[in-house]
Structures are given as structure tokens and as C-alpha cells.
């Protein structure tokens, strides 16, 4: 089954690449603006042999990982505190709903004003965008705690910390993991967008330079890199999620009786 | 865009004011780190052909000779650089003249320190040009009336210049339909007929010419003789507190500009280190002129044009901007 899925996936990708080769070759779009796959592949190979490319990749991954770590930690901690402390959730609900839809890119002028074109301005965007994903999922997760289980824990004399650890956390974890997985993808998008628009060092800035330089195949090669990065991050996040939730019925795939 | 800039300006003022308050009495000028007589300064640039002299000057050691170590931060657009300098993220920046005039007229405390680039002054052979597709019926700037013209930023230097070209050719600039489009997208937009003309700069202009496009007017040449298009600048506060560093930057930049102007082949070579312009395109690129001094008459002309076209809140003070 898995093998067949992989084969189908590969076939789909091959068809897509062939289409990318054929469309410009047939003259449906001009080669100058949309180069065929083979030329993009050559530019891709050139990139891989360039030291500055790896530095840029490192910069982007640093921004992504740091941003995601900050957002996930803050989202989980704040989510749990908001849910556990009485009335705090109600008091903050409207503020959260007000802040959450503000697109992170709208904060670019603020980021530039505060930090110029540095890693920190990218971090501001990444953290702002991915924090909400984790926070909201954590809030839902904590809300899902079975009151009977919680009462049972209380009647057995478990303290606040023990209840958070043994009742609240296992219930919330699947939600939190979903939040982190979503946040991982959002963080990558924002890291690259931030670099692209602000010019902070990284793959995004490299794409901007290629665009300004009329280096079309190089630009597409870099875009392919960001796509691959997104794919890897998604696969990685799913693996982490499966490991962390190996005990959970959604992953075990059997119904607990 | 203007409102955004105004908001940024206000924010920048606040940040600068609060920074003054907190570090005002420490006495130590925040000129970045300095060690062994070398001062490290941050310079905000856009990675384009225009700034080649700085990279060349850095390579040739002109900045080192003046006790400066340049730390170049690249930004994708000029819009990020003015607030960056005003708020002290960068000590120096590079921006076009009209953007600087707009910033001054909105009260952003900045001051030019050195020339950046100037037009070649030769019609049809400038680094900026209004280009049309091969076989277009548009023959001169007057024909742009009623046509769609791509421009990188509305209400900025290129719009001023294109309007002046149309006016000088006897047309009515108010009848031109300006469309905002990034330089790099202009060749494709022109080729596919999405716009009738484009005000492009290098290397997009070389790409357009390469696909058979024609340059029908040179807007920067129409503005004035040897128009100063962009300059290096700093904040008035940094200039007051670090007059010596500013002077050294000025001298080193003047040397770099003169060197780049005299050695176009080396300038072309250095461009390959910080852009990805393909060699075939780079060979066709028309380099700008890099005089050491800004041309005041041309800046006054741009101020006047910007005022006529309503780009400024209040008349910008050219003397207060210039070094």
C-alpha cells in the first residue's frame, strides 16, 4: 500500500515536471519568463555548488526554527495559563480574536522600524504568525479535558501541577501537535516572505536579488528549493507528531474498548 | 504609500526621540562598535547596479583607508531604508532623491551626505528609459496620453520624470494611466501587451531592448542636465553626534564614486558579486554616471516637479537636505 502510494506520488511529480518542460518548449509561454524544467534544474545544480546558497539556506532555517520554537513555547505556556486561571480566558477572548486575523506581513513596516533588515525583523513576523496556531489549538485542547477525569484527579488529591501533567497535558497534546505542525508550515512561509520583502539575509532575499537581476532560471530554482523545504518540514512535523502521539488512539489506529 | 511613509515618519520620530531620552546622557555616541581606530558603520542598500561604487570602494580599501568598516545590509526596496536610517538601524542609507524629499517634507530628520548616481545625460542612452514593445505605434512621450504606462512606484521619482517627459513633448501628463509594477516584471508585461509602455531601469531595460523593445524617451534626461537620481544619506542626529565619521564616509564614498566612474569594467565586474545579472545581460547594461557631488539644480528641479504633481505635504527644503 505504502509502496503504491509512493509510486503514484513519484508519477504525479514526473508528469508535473514533464509539463513544465513541454509548456515553454511548445511556445505556450515564453522561455525567457518561464524556463523549461531542464534549465531550472541546471540553475538548481549551480545553486547547490554555491557556498552563499548554503549560507542563505542556513539563515532561513535559523529564522524558521528560532521563530517556531519561540512561538510554540509561548503558545503552549500562554494557552495553558489562560485556560487554567479562572476568568482569564473570557477576559482575553475578544483581544485574541482581534489580534489573530491581522496578517503578519502587515507588520513589516513595524518590523523594519524596530529592527531594520535583520533576523529579528523576520522573527517578529514568524512568531506573530505561528503563535496563534499553537495558542488556539492549545486552548481547544485544554477545553477538551474530560471533567470527570479532572474531578477524579482532584478527589485523589493531585495538586495543580500533577493535574496539568497527568490529565490536562495528555488530552491537549494531540491538539498541540496539530497546532505545531500547522505553525511549522506557516513559519516557513513567513520566514521566506519576510526575507523577500524586507531583504533580511536568507533564501527570500536571494530570490529578490535573482528577480531584480532578471536571472529567471535562478529565481525558479530558488522557488523550487523553498517548495522542497516546505515538503521536508511537513514530513518532519508529521513524523514528530506520530512519535509523540504513538500512544494515542488516533495514531494507534485501533478503537479503545 | 505616502500615508504609510508619513506613519513611518511619525514612528521613526518617536523611536528617535525615545532613543535620545534613554541614551542621551551616556555621552557615548552610538556609532556602532569602534576598535583600533576603525569605526564599523551599517549601510542600508538595495542590491542593484547603482551601488556598485560602494562595493568597489570596499574592495579597493577606500573605506578602510578612512578608518571605516562597512557592514552592508541589503533591503529589497528603498522604502525600508529611510525609516531604517531615521530610527538608527543603519547609520547610512541609499535612496532616490524624491523619496528623500518626501521624507524631509514629512519631517523625517535625514540629511544627504554624498552623491549616489546621476543620469548619463544622453537621450536614448541612459540607465533609465521609457520603453515600448517592438512595432508599437507609440513613437514619443506625447503618444503616451491615454496609454497604460508601468512605473515601479507611483508618486515617486519615476512618475515625476515620466510626467516631465510627456510635458516637454507637448502632451498632458494627467492623461497618462500609470500602473504600479516592479522593474523585473516590466519586460514580460510589455511583451504580453499588459502595458503599452514601461519606465524601466537597468537591467530590466537591457532585457527589454534585447527582445526588440524601443526606448522612446529618457525621462531622467528630460528632468535636468545630469540629474542626480539617488544619494547616500544619514540621520541629522547621527550627523551631529558623529560629524567625523560622516566626513570620513563622505570622503571614502567620493573616492569610490570617482574610481567606479573611471573604471566601468571593474564596476561591471563587481556587480556580478552581489547580483545575479546574467553575463549576457550585464554586457548590454548602460551604467549610470557616478559623479562625486550631487547636482543641486537637478534636485531643485525634482523638488519643483514633485510639488507640481502633489507628492509632498509641504515644500521640501532642498538646502536642508543637501550636505
Coordinates of C-alpha atoms in Angstrom, one line a residue:
Chain A
X1 CA 0.0 0.0 0.0
X2 CA 2.7 2.4 1.0
X3 CA 4.9 1.5 -1.9
X4 CA 2.0 2.1 -4.3
X5 CA 1.3 5.5 -2.8
X6 CA 5.0 6.4 -3.2
X7 CA 4.9 5.2 -6.8
X8 CA 1.8 7.2 -7.5
X9 CA 3.4 10.3 -5.9
X10 CA 6.5 9.9 -8.0
X11 CA 4.4 9.5 -11.2
X12 CA 2.5 12.7 -10.4
X13 CA 5.7 14.6 -9.8
X14 CA 7.2 13.3 -13.1
X15 CA 4.1 14.3 -15.0
X16 CA 4.3 17.8 -13.5
X17 CA 8.0 18.2 -14.4
X18 CA 7.3 16.9 -17.9
X19 CA 4.5 19.5 -18.2
X20 CA 7.0 22.2 -17.0
X21 CA 9.4 21.1 -19.7
X22 CA 6.8 20.9 -22.5
X23 CA 4.8 24.1 -22.0
X24 CA 7.7 26.6 -22.7
X25 CA 9.1 24.3 -25.4
X26 CA 5.8 24.3 -27.3
X27 CA 5.8 28.1 -27.1
X28 CA 2.7 28.3 -24.9
X29 CA 4.6 30.7 -22.7
X30 CA 7.9 32.4 -23.5
X31 CA 11.0 30.6 -22.3
X32 CA 12.5 33.9 -21.1
X33 CA 9.8 34.2 -18.4
X34 CA 9.1 30.6 -17.7
X35 CA 12.1 28.4 -18.5
X36 CA 11.7 24.7 -19.1
X37 CA 12.4 22.2 -16.2
X38 CA 15.8 21.3 -17.6
X39 CA 17.1 24.8 -17.4
X40 CA 15.7 25.3 -13.9
X41 CA 17.4 22.0 -13.0
X42 CA 20.7 23.3 -14.3
X43 CA 20.3 26.5 -12.3
X44 CA 19.4 24.4 -9.3
X45 CA 22.6 22.4 -9.6
X46 CA 24.6 25.7 -9.9
X47 CA 22.9 26.9 -6.7
X48 CA 23.9 23.7 -4.8
X49 CA 27.5 24.2 -5.7
X50 CA 27.5 27.8 -4.4
X51 CA 28.6 28.5 -0.9
X52 CA 26.5 31.6 -0.5
X53 CA 23.4 29.5 -1.3
X54 CA 24.1 27.2 1.7
X55 CA 24.6 30.3 3.9
X56 CA 21.2 31.6 2.8
X57 CA 19.6 28.3 3.4
X58 CA 21.1 28.3 6.9
X59 CA 19.8 31.8 7.6
X60 CA 16.3 30.8 6.5
X61 CA 16.3 27.6 8.6
X62 CA 17.7 29.6 11.6
X63 CA 14.9 32.1 11.3
X64 CA 12.3 29.4 10.9
X65 CA 13.5 27.2 13.8
X66 CA 14.0 30.0 16.2
X67 CA 10.7 31.6 15.3
X68 CA 8.8 28.3 15.6
X69 CA 10.4 27.4 18.9
X70 CA 9.5 30.8 20.4
X71 CA 6.0 30.7 19.0
X72 CA 5.4 27.1 20.1
X73 CA 6.7 27.7 23.7
X74 CA 4.8 30.9 24.1
X75 CA 1.7 29.5 22.5
X76 CA 1.7 26.4 24.8
X77 CA 2.6 28.3 28.0
X78 CA 0.1 31.1 27.4
X79 CA -2.6 28.7 26.2
X80 CA -2.4 26.6 29.4
X81 CA -2.2 29.6 31.7
X82 CA -5.2 31.2 30.0
X83 CA -7.2 28.0 30.4
X84 CA -6.2 27.2 33.9
X85 CA -6.6 30.6 35.6
X86 CA -10.3 31.3 36.2
X87 CA -11.9 34.1 34.0
X88 CA -8.6 34.8 32.2
X89 CA -9.9 33.0 29.0
X90 CA -13.1 35.1 28.9
X91 CA -11.1 38.3 29.6
X92 CA -8.7 37.7 26.7
X93 CA -11.0 36.0 24.1
X94 CA -12.0 39.2 22.3
X95 CA -8.4 40.5 22.3
X96 CA -7.2 37.2 20.8
X97 CA -9.9 37.3 18.1
X98 CA -9.0 40.9 17.4
X99 CA -5.2 40.2 17.0
X100 CA -5.4 36.8 15.3
X101 CA -6.6 37.9 11.9
X102 CA -4.1 40.7 11.5
X103 CA -1.8 39.4 8.7
X104 CA 1.8 39.2 9.8
X105 CA 3.0 40.9 6.6
X106 CA 1.1 44.0 7.6
X107 CA 3.7 44.3 10.4
X108 CA 6.6 44.6 8.0
X109 CA 6.9 48.4 8.4
X110 CA 6.9 48.0 12.2
X111 CA 9.5 45.2 12.0
X112 CA 11.8 47.4 9.8
X113 CA 11.3 50.3 12.1
X114 CA 12.3 48.3 15.2
X115 CA 15.0 46.0 13.8
X116 CA 16.0 47.1 10.3
X117 CA 16.7 44.3 7.9
X118 CA 17.9 41.8 10.3
X119 CA 17.0 38.3 11.5
X120 CA 15.0 39.9 14.3
X121 CA 12.5 41.5 11.9
X122 CA 11.9 38.2 10.3
X123 CA 11.5 36.6 13.7
X124 CA 8.8 39.2 14.6
X125 CA 6.8 38.1 11.6
X126 CA 7.3 34.4 12.0
X127 CA 6.5 34.4 15.7
X128 CA 3.4 36.6 15.2
X129 CA 2.0 34.4 12.5
X130 CA 2.7 31.0 14.0
X131 CA 2.0 31.8 17.7
X132 CA -1.8 31.9 17.1
X133 CA -1.9 28.5 15.5
X134 CA -0.4 26.9 18.6
X135 CA -2.3 29.1 21.1
X136 CA -5.7 28.4 19.6
X137 CA -5.1 24.6 19.4
X138 CA -3.8 24.6 23.0
X139 CA -6.9 26.4 24.2
X140 CA -9.2 23.9 22.4
X141 CA -7.1 21.0 23.7
X142 CA -7.3 22.1 27.3
X143 CA -11.1 22.8 26.9
X144 CA -11.4 19.1 25.8
X145 CA -10.3 17.8 29.2
X146 CA -12.9 15.3 30.5
X147 CA -14.4 17.0 33.6
X148 CA -14.9 13.5 35.2
X149 CA -11.2 12.7 34.8
X150 CA -10.3 16.1 36.2
X151 CA -12.7 15.7 39.2
X152 CA -11.3 12.2 39.8
X153 CA -7.8 13.5 39.9
X154 CA -8.9 16.2 42.3
X155 CA -10.6 13.7 44.6
X156 CA -7.4 11.6 44.6
X157 CA -5.7 14.7 45.9
X158 CA -3.5 15.5 42.9
X159 CA -2.1 19.1 43.0
X160 CA -2.4 21.6 40.2
X161 CA 1.0 20.7 38.7
X162 CA 0.2 17.0 38.8
X163 CA -3.2 17.5 37.2
X164 CA -1.6 19.6 34.4
X165 CA 1.0 16.9 33.9
X166 CA -1.3 13.8 34.0
X167 CA -4.7 14.9 33.0
X168 CA -4.6 18.1 31.1
X169 CA -1.4 17.6 29.1
X170 CA -2.2 14.1 27.6
X171 CA -5.6 15.4 26.5
X172 CA -4.3 18.6 25.0
X173 CA -1.2 17.1 23.3
X174 CA -2.9 15.9 20.1
X175 CA -4.3 19.4 19.6
X176 CA -1.0 21.0 20.5
X177 CA 0.8 18.8 18.0
X178 CA -1.6 19.8 15.3
X179 CA -1.0 23.4 16.1
X180 CA 2.7 23.0 16.0
X181 CA 2.5 21.2 12.6
X182 CA 0.4 24.0 11.2
X183 CA 2.7 26.6 12.7
X184 CA 5.8 24.9 11.2
X185 CA 4.4 25.5 7.7
X186 CA 3.3 29.0 8.4
X187 CA 6.6 29.8 10.0
X188 CA 8.5 28.8 6.8
X189 CA 6.2 30.9 4.6
X190 CA 6.6 33.9 6.8
X191 CA 10.4 33.5 7.1
X192 CA 10.8 33.5 3.3
X193 CA 8.2 36.2 2.8
X194 CA 9.9 38.4 5.4
X195 CA 13.3 37.9 3.7
X196 CA 11.8 38.6 0.3
X197 CA 10.1 41.8 1.2
X198 CA 12.5 43.2 3.9
X199 CA 15.7 41.9 2.5
X200 CA 17.0 40.2 5.6
X201 CA 19.6 37.5 4.6
X202 CA 18.2 34.2 3.5
X203 CA 16.6 32.4 0.6
X204 CA 13.9 35.0 0.3
X205 CA 16.5 37.8 -0.2
X206 CA 18.2 35.6 -2.7
X207 CA 15.0 35.2 -4.7
X208 CA 14.6 39.0 -4.6
X209 CA 18.1 39.5 -5.9
X210 CA 17.5 37.0 -8.7
X211 CA 14.3 38.8 -9.6
X212 CA 15.9 42.2 -9.7
X213 CA 18.7 40.7 -11.8
X214 CA 16.5 39.3 -14.5
X215 CA 18.0 35.9 -13.6
X216 CA 14.8 33.9 -14.3
X217 CA 16.0 30.3 -14.2
X218 CA 17.9 31.0 -10.9
X219 CA 14.7 32.6 -9.5
X220 CA 12.7 29.5 -10.2
X221 CA 15.4 27.2 -8.9
X222 CA 15.3 29.0 -5.6
X223 CA 11.5 28.8 -5.6
X224 CA 11.8 25.1 -6.1
X225 CA 14.1 25.0 -3.1
X226 CA 11.5 26.7 -0.9
X227 CA 8.9 24.2 -2.1
X228 CA 11.2 21.2 -1.2
X229 CA 11.9 22.8 2.1
X230 CA 8.2 23.0 2.8
X231 CA 7.8 19.4 1.8
X232 CA 10.6 18.3 4.2
X233 CA 9.3 20.3 7.0
X234 CA 5.8 18.8 6.6
X235 CA 7.1 15.3 6.5
X236 CA 9.3 16.0 9.5
X237 CA 6.5 17.5 11.5
X238 CA 4.2 14.5 10.8
X239 CA 6.9 12.1 11.9
X240 CA 7.4 14.1 15.2
X241 CA 3.6 14.1 15.7
X242 CA 3.4 10.3 15.1
X243 CA 6.2 9.7 17.6
X244 CA 4.8 12.0 20.2
X245 CA 1.3 10.5 19.9
X246 CA 2.3 6.9 19.5
X247 CA 0.1 6.0 22.5
X248 CA -2.9 7.9 21.2
X249 CA -5.7 6.1 19.6
X250 CA -5.7 8.4 16.6
X251 CA -2.3 7.1 15.7
X252 CA -2.5 3.6 17.1
X253 CA -5.5 3.2 14.7
X254 CA -7.5 0.9 17.0
X255 CA -10.6 1.6 18.9
X256 CA -10.1 1.6 22.7
X257 CA -12.9 -0.5 24.2
Chain B
X1 CA 2.3 54.9 0.0
X2 CA 2.5 58.5 1.3
X3 CA 0.3 57.7 4.2
X4 CA 2.5 54.7 5.0
X5 CA 5.6 56.8 4.8
X6 CA 4.0 59.5 7.0
X7 CA 3.1 56.9 9.5
X8 CA 6.6 55.5 9.4
X9 CA 8.0 59.0 9.7
X10 CA 5.9 59.6 12.8
X11 CA 7.0 56.3 14.3
X12 CA 10.6 57.0 13.4
X13 CA 10.4 60.3 15.2
X14 CA 9.0 58.6 18.3
X15 CA 11.7 56.0 18.3
X16 CA 14.5 58.5 17.7
X17 CA 13.1 60.7 20.4
X18 CA 12.9 57.9 22.9
X19 CA 16.3 56.7 22.0
X20 CA 17.6 60.2 22.6
X21 CA 16.0 60.2 26.0
X22 CA 17.5 56.9 27.1
X23 CA 21.0 57.2 25.8
X24 CA 21.3 61.0 25.8
X25 CA 23.3 61.4 28.9
X26 CA 25.6 58.5 28.4
X27 CA 27.8 60.7 26.3
X28 CA 28.9 57.8 24.1
X29 CA 27.9 58.3 20.5
X30 CA 26.2 55.2 19.2
X31 CA 28.3 55.0 16.1
X32 CA 28.3 51.2 16.2
X33 CA 31.4 49.5 17.6
X34 CA 34.8 51.0 17.1
X35 CA 38.1 49.3 17.7
X36 CA 41.6 50.2 16.9
X37 CA 40.6 53.4 15.2
X38 CA 38.2 51.7 12.9
X39 CA 34.6 52.5 13.1
X40 CA 32.0 50.0 11.9
X41 CA 29.1 51.6 10.2
X42 CA 25.9 50.0 8.9
X43 CA 24.9 50.9 5.4
X44 CA 21.4 50.1 4.0
X45 CA 21.4 49.4 0.3
X46 CA 19.3 47.9 -2.4
X47 CA 21.4 45.3 -4.3
X48 CA 21.2 47.0 -7.7
X49 CA 23.7 48.3 -10.3
X50 CA 23.6 51.8 -8.8
X51 CA 25.5 50.9 -5.6
X52 CA 28.5 49.2 -7.4
X53 CA 30.9 52.0 -6.3
X54 CA 30.4 51.2 -2.6
X55 CA 31.2 47.5 -3.2
X56 CA 34.1 48.5 -5.4
X57 CA 35.4 51.1 -2.9
X58 CA 35.1 48.5 -0.1
X59 CA 37.2 46.0 -2.2
X60 CA 39.7 48.7 -3.1
X61 CA 40.1 49.6 0.6
X62 CA 38.9 53.2 0.2
X63 CA 36.7 52.9 3.3
X64 CA 39.4 51.1 5.3
X65 CA 41.8 53.9 4.5
X66 CA 39.4 56.3 6.1
X67 CA 39.1 54.1 9.2
X68 CA 35.6 52.8 8.3
X69 CA 34.4 49.2 8.2
X70 CA 31.2 48.9 6.2
X71 CA 28.6 46.5 7.2
X72 CA 26.2 46.3 4.3
X73 CA 22.6 45.4 5.0
X74 CA 20.5 44.9 1.9
X75 CA 16.8 45.8 1.7
X76 CA 14.5 44.9 -1.1
X77 CA 13.2 48.4 -1.6
X78 CA 14.1 51.9 -0.8
X79 CA 11.0 52.2 1.4
X80 CA 12.7 50.1 4.1
X81 CA 15.9 52.2 4.1
X82 CA 14.6 55.7 5.1
X83 CA 12.9 54.5 8.3
X84 CA 15.9 52.3 9.0
X85 CA 18.3 55.2 8.9
X86 CA 15.9 57.6 10.7
X87 CA 15.4 55.0 13.6
X88 CA 19.2 54.3 13.8
X89 CA 19.1 50.7 12.4
X90 CA 21.5 51.9 9.7
X91 CA 24.0 54.8 10.1
X92 CA 23.8 55.4 6.3
X93 CA 21.4 54.6 3.5
X94 CA 20.9 54.9 -0.2
X95 CA 17.7 56.3 -1.6
X96 CA 16.4 58.2 -4.6
X97 CA 16.1 62.0 -4.4
X98 CA 12.3 62.2 -4.5
X99 CA 12.0 59.7 -1.6
X100 CA 14.4 61.8 0.4
X101 CA 12.5 65.0 -0.4
X102 CA 9.2 63.3 0.6
X103 CA 10.7 62.1 3.8
X104 CA 12.0 65.6 4.6
X105 CA 8.7 67.2 3.8
X106 CA 7.1 64.8 6.3
X107 CA 9.5 65.8 8.9
X108 CA 11.9 62.8 8.9
X109 CA 15.2 64.2 10.1
X110 CA 17.6 63.0 7.4
X111 CA 20.4 64.6 5.5
X112 CA 22.3 63.7 2.3
X113 CA 26.0 63.0 2.8
X114 CA 27.1 62.1 -0.7
X115 CA 26.0 61.7 -4.3
X116 CA 24.7 58.3 -5.3
X117 CA 24.1 58.1 -9.0
X118 CA 23.4 60.5 -11.8
X119 CA 21.8 60.2 -15.3
X120 CA 24.2 59.8 -18.2
X121 CA 22.6 62.9 -19.7
X122 CA 22.5 61.3 -23.1
X123 CA 18.9 60.9 -24.5
X124 CA 18.3 57.3 -25.6
X125 CA 21.5 56.1 -23.8
X126 CA 20.6 56.4 -20.2
X127 CA 20.2 53.8 -17.5
X128 CA 16.5 54.6 -17.3
X129 CA 14.2 54.9 -20.2
X130 CA 10.6 54.7 -21.3
X131 CA 10.4 51.6 -23.5
X132 CA 7.7 50.2 -25.8
X133 CA 7.2 46.9 -27.5
X134 CA 8.7 46.2 -30.9
X135 CA 6.4 47.6 -33.5
X136 CA 4.4 49.8 -31.1
X137 CA 2.6 52.8 -32.5
X138 CA 3.9 54.9 -29.7
X139 CA 6.8 57.0 -31.1
X140 CA 7.4 59.7 -28.5
X141 CA 6.4 60.7 -25.0
X142 CA 3.4 62.7 -26.2
X143 CA 1.9 59.4 -27.6
X144 CA 1.6 58.1 -24.0
X145 CA -1.6 60.1 -23.5
X146 CA -4.4 57.6 -22.8
X147 CA -1.9 54.7 -22.6
X148 CA -1.0 52.4 -19.8
X149 CA 2.5 53.1 -18.5
X150 CA 4.2 50.8 -16.0
X151 CA 6.1 52.5 -13.2
X152 CA 7.9 50.9 -10.2
X153 CA 6.4 53.2 -7.6
X154 CA 3.5 55.7 -8.0
X155 CA 4.0 59.2 -6.8
X156 CA 7.8 59.0 -6.8
X157 CA 10.8 59.9 -8.8
X158 CA 10.0 57.9 -11.9
X159 CA 6.4 59.3 -12.1
X160 CA 7.8 62.8 -11.8
X161 CA 10.3 62.2 -14.6
X162 CA 7.8 60.4 -17.0
X163 CA 5.3 63.2 -16.5
X164 CA 8.1 65.7 -17.3
X165 CA 8.9 63.8 -20.5
X166 CA 5.3 63.9 -21.6
X167 CA 5.0 67.6 -20.7
X168 CA 8.2 68.5 -22.6
X169 CA 7.0 66.7 -25.6
X170 CA 3.8 68.8 -25.6
X171 CA 1.5 66.2 -24.0
X172 CA -0.7 66.2 -21.0
X173 CA 0.7 64.0 -18.2
X174 CA -2.6 63.8 -16.5
X175 CA -3.9 61.7 -19.4
X176 CA -1.3 59.0 -18.8
X177 CA -2.6 55.9 -17.0
X178 CA 0.2 54.9 -14.5
X179 CA 0.3 51.3 -13.3
X180 CA 2.5 50.2 -10.5
X181 CA 4.7 47.3 -11.4
X182 CA 8.1 46.1 -10.2
X183 CA 11.0 46.7 -12.6
X184 CA 11.7 43.0 -13.0
X185 CA 8.2 42.3 -14.2
X186 CA 8.2 45.0 -16.8
X187 CA 9.8 43.1 -19.7
X188 CA 7.1 40.3 -19.5
X189 CA 4.2 42.8 -19.0
X190 CA 5.4 44.8 -22.1
X191 CA 5.9 41.7 -24.1
X192 CA 2.5 40.3 -23.4
X193 CA 0.8 43.7 -24.0
X194 CA -0.5 44.2 -20.5
X195 CA 1.1 47.7 -20.5
X196 CA 1.7 49.9 -23.5
X197 CA 5.0 51.3 -22.2
X198 CA 7.2 50.9 -19.2
X199 CA 9.6 53.3 -17.4
X200 CA 12.4 50.8 -16.7
X201 CA 15.9 50.9 -15.3
X202 CA 18.8 48.5 -15.8
X203 CA 19.0 45.5 -16.0
X204 CA 15.3 45.3 -17.0
X205 CA 15.9 47.9 -19.7
X206 CA 18.6 45.8 -21.2
X207 CA 16.2 42.8 -21.2
X208 CA 13.5 44.8 -23.0
X209 CA 16.0 46.1 -25.6
X210 CA 17.2 42.5 -26.0
X211 CA 13.7 41.4 -27.0
X212 CA 13.4 44.2 -29.6
X213 CA 11.8 46.9 -27.5
X214 CA 12.5 50.5 -28.3
X215 CA 13.4 53.4 -25.9
X216 CA 11.2 56.4 -26.9
X217 CA 12.2 58.8 -24.2
X218 CA 14.8 59.2 -21.4
X219 CA 12.9 60.7 -18.5
X220 CA 15.9 61.5 -16.3
X221 CA 17.5 63.4 -19.1
X222 CA 14.3 65.4 -19.5
X223 CA 14.3 66.4 -15.8
X224 CA 17.6 68.3 -15.9
X225 CA 21.1 68.2 -17.2
X226 CA 23.0 65.4 -15.4
X227 CA 20.1 64.6 -13.0
X228 CA 21.1 63.4 -9.6
X229 CA 18.8 60.4 -9.2
X230 CA 19.8 58.9 -5.8
X231 CA 22.1 59.8 -2.8
X232 CA 23.6 58.4 0.3
X233 CA 22.2 59.9 3.4
X234 CA 22.2 59.7 7.2
X235 CA 20.1 61.0 10.0
X236 CA 20.6 64.6 11.2
X237 CA 21.1 63.2 14.8
X238 CA 23.8 60.8 13.7
X239 CA 25.5 63.6 11.7
X240 CA 25.5 65.9 14.7
X241 CA 26.9 63.4 17.1
X242 CA 29.4 61.8 14.7
X243 CA 30.5 64.6 12.4
X244 CA 33.9 63.0 12.0
X245 CA 32.5 59.6 10.9
X246 CA 30.1 61.2 8.5
X247 CA 33.0 63.2 7.0
X248 CA 35.1 60.1 6.6
X249 CA 32.2 58.3 4.9
X250 CA 31.7 61.2 2.6
X251 CA 35.4 61.2 1.6
X252 CA 35.6 57.5 1.1
X253 CA 32.4 57.4 -0.9
X254 CA 33.5 60.3 -3.1
X255 CA 36.7 58.4 -3.8
X256 CA 34.8 55.2 -4.6
X257 CA 32.4 57.1 -6.9
X258 CA 35.2 58.7 -8.8
X259 CA 37.0 55.3 -9.1
X260 CA 33.9 53.5 -10.4
X261 CA 33.2 56.3 -12.9
X262 CA 36.7 56.0 -14.2
X263 CA 36.8 52.2 -14.3
X264 CA 33.5 51.0 -15.7
X265 CA 34.9 47.5 -16.4
X266 CA 35.7 47.0 -12.8
X267 CA 32.3 48.3 -11.8
X268 CA 30.7 45.8 -14.1
X269 CA 32.8 43.1 -12.6
X270 CA 31.9 43.9 -9.0
X271 CA 28.2 43.9 -9.9
X272 CA 28.4 40.1 -10.5
X273 CA 29.4 39.6 -6.9
X274 CA 26.2 40.9 -5.3
X275 CA 23.6 40.5 -8.0
X276 CA 22.8 37.6 -10.3
X277 CA 22.6 39.6 -13.5
X278 CA 23.4 37.1 -16.3
X279 CA 26.7 37.9 -18.1
X280 CA 24.9 38.3 -21.4
X281 CA 22.6 41.0 -20.0
X282 CA 25.3 42.7 -17.9
X283 CA 27.3 43.3 -21.1
X284 CA 24.3 45.3 -22.5
X285 CA 23.6 47.3 -19.3
X286 CA 24.1 51.1 -19.6
X287 CA 25.9 52.2 -16.4
X288 CA 24.8 55.4 -14.7
X289 CA 27.3 58.2 -14.1
X290 CA 28.9 58.4 -10.6
X291 CA 29.9 62.0 -10.0
X292 CA 31.2 62.7 -6.5
X293 CA 29.0 65.8 -6.0
X294 CA 25.2 65.9 -6.2
X295 CA 23.8 68.3 -8.8
X296 CA 21.8 70.9 -6.9
X297 CA 19.9 72.3 -9.9
X298 CA 18.6 68.9 -10.8
X299 CA 17.5 68.2 -7.2
X300 CA 15.7 71.6 -7.2
X301 CA 14.1 70.6 -10.5
X302 CA 12.9 67.3 -8.9
X303 CA 11.5 69.2 -5.9
X304 CA 9.6 71.5 -8.2
X305 CA 8.2 68.7 -10.2
X306 CA 7.2 66.7 -7.1
X307 CA 5.5 69.8 -5.8
X308 CA 3.6 70.4 -9.1
X309 CA 2.4 66.8 -9.0
X310 CA 1.4 67.0 -5.4
X311 CA 3.8 64.4 -3.9
X312 CA 4.8 66.5 -0.9
X313 CA 3.0 67.6 2.2
X314 CA 4.8 70.9 2.2
X315 CA 7.6 72.3 0.1
X316 CA 10.7 70.4 0.9
X317 CA 13.8 72.4 1.8
X318 CA 16.5 71.3 -0.6
X319 CA 19.2 73.2 1.2
X320 CA 18.4 71.4 4.5
X321 CA 18.6 68.0 2.7
X322 CA 21.9 68.6 0.9
X323 CA 25.2 68.1 2.7

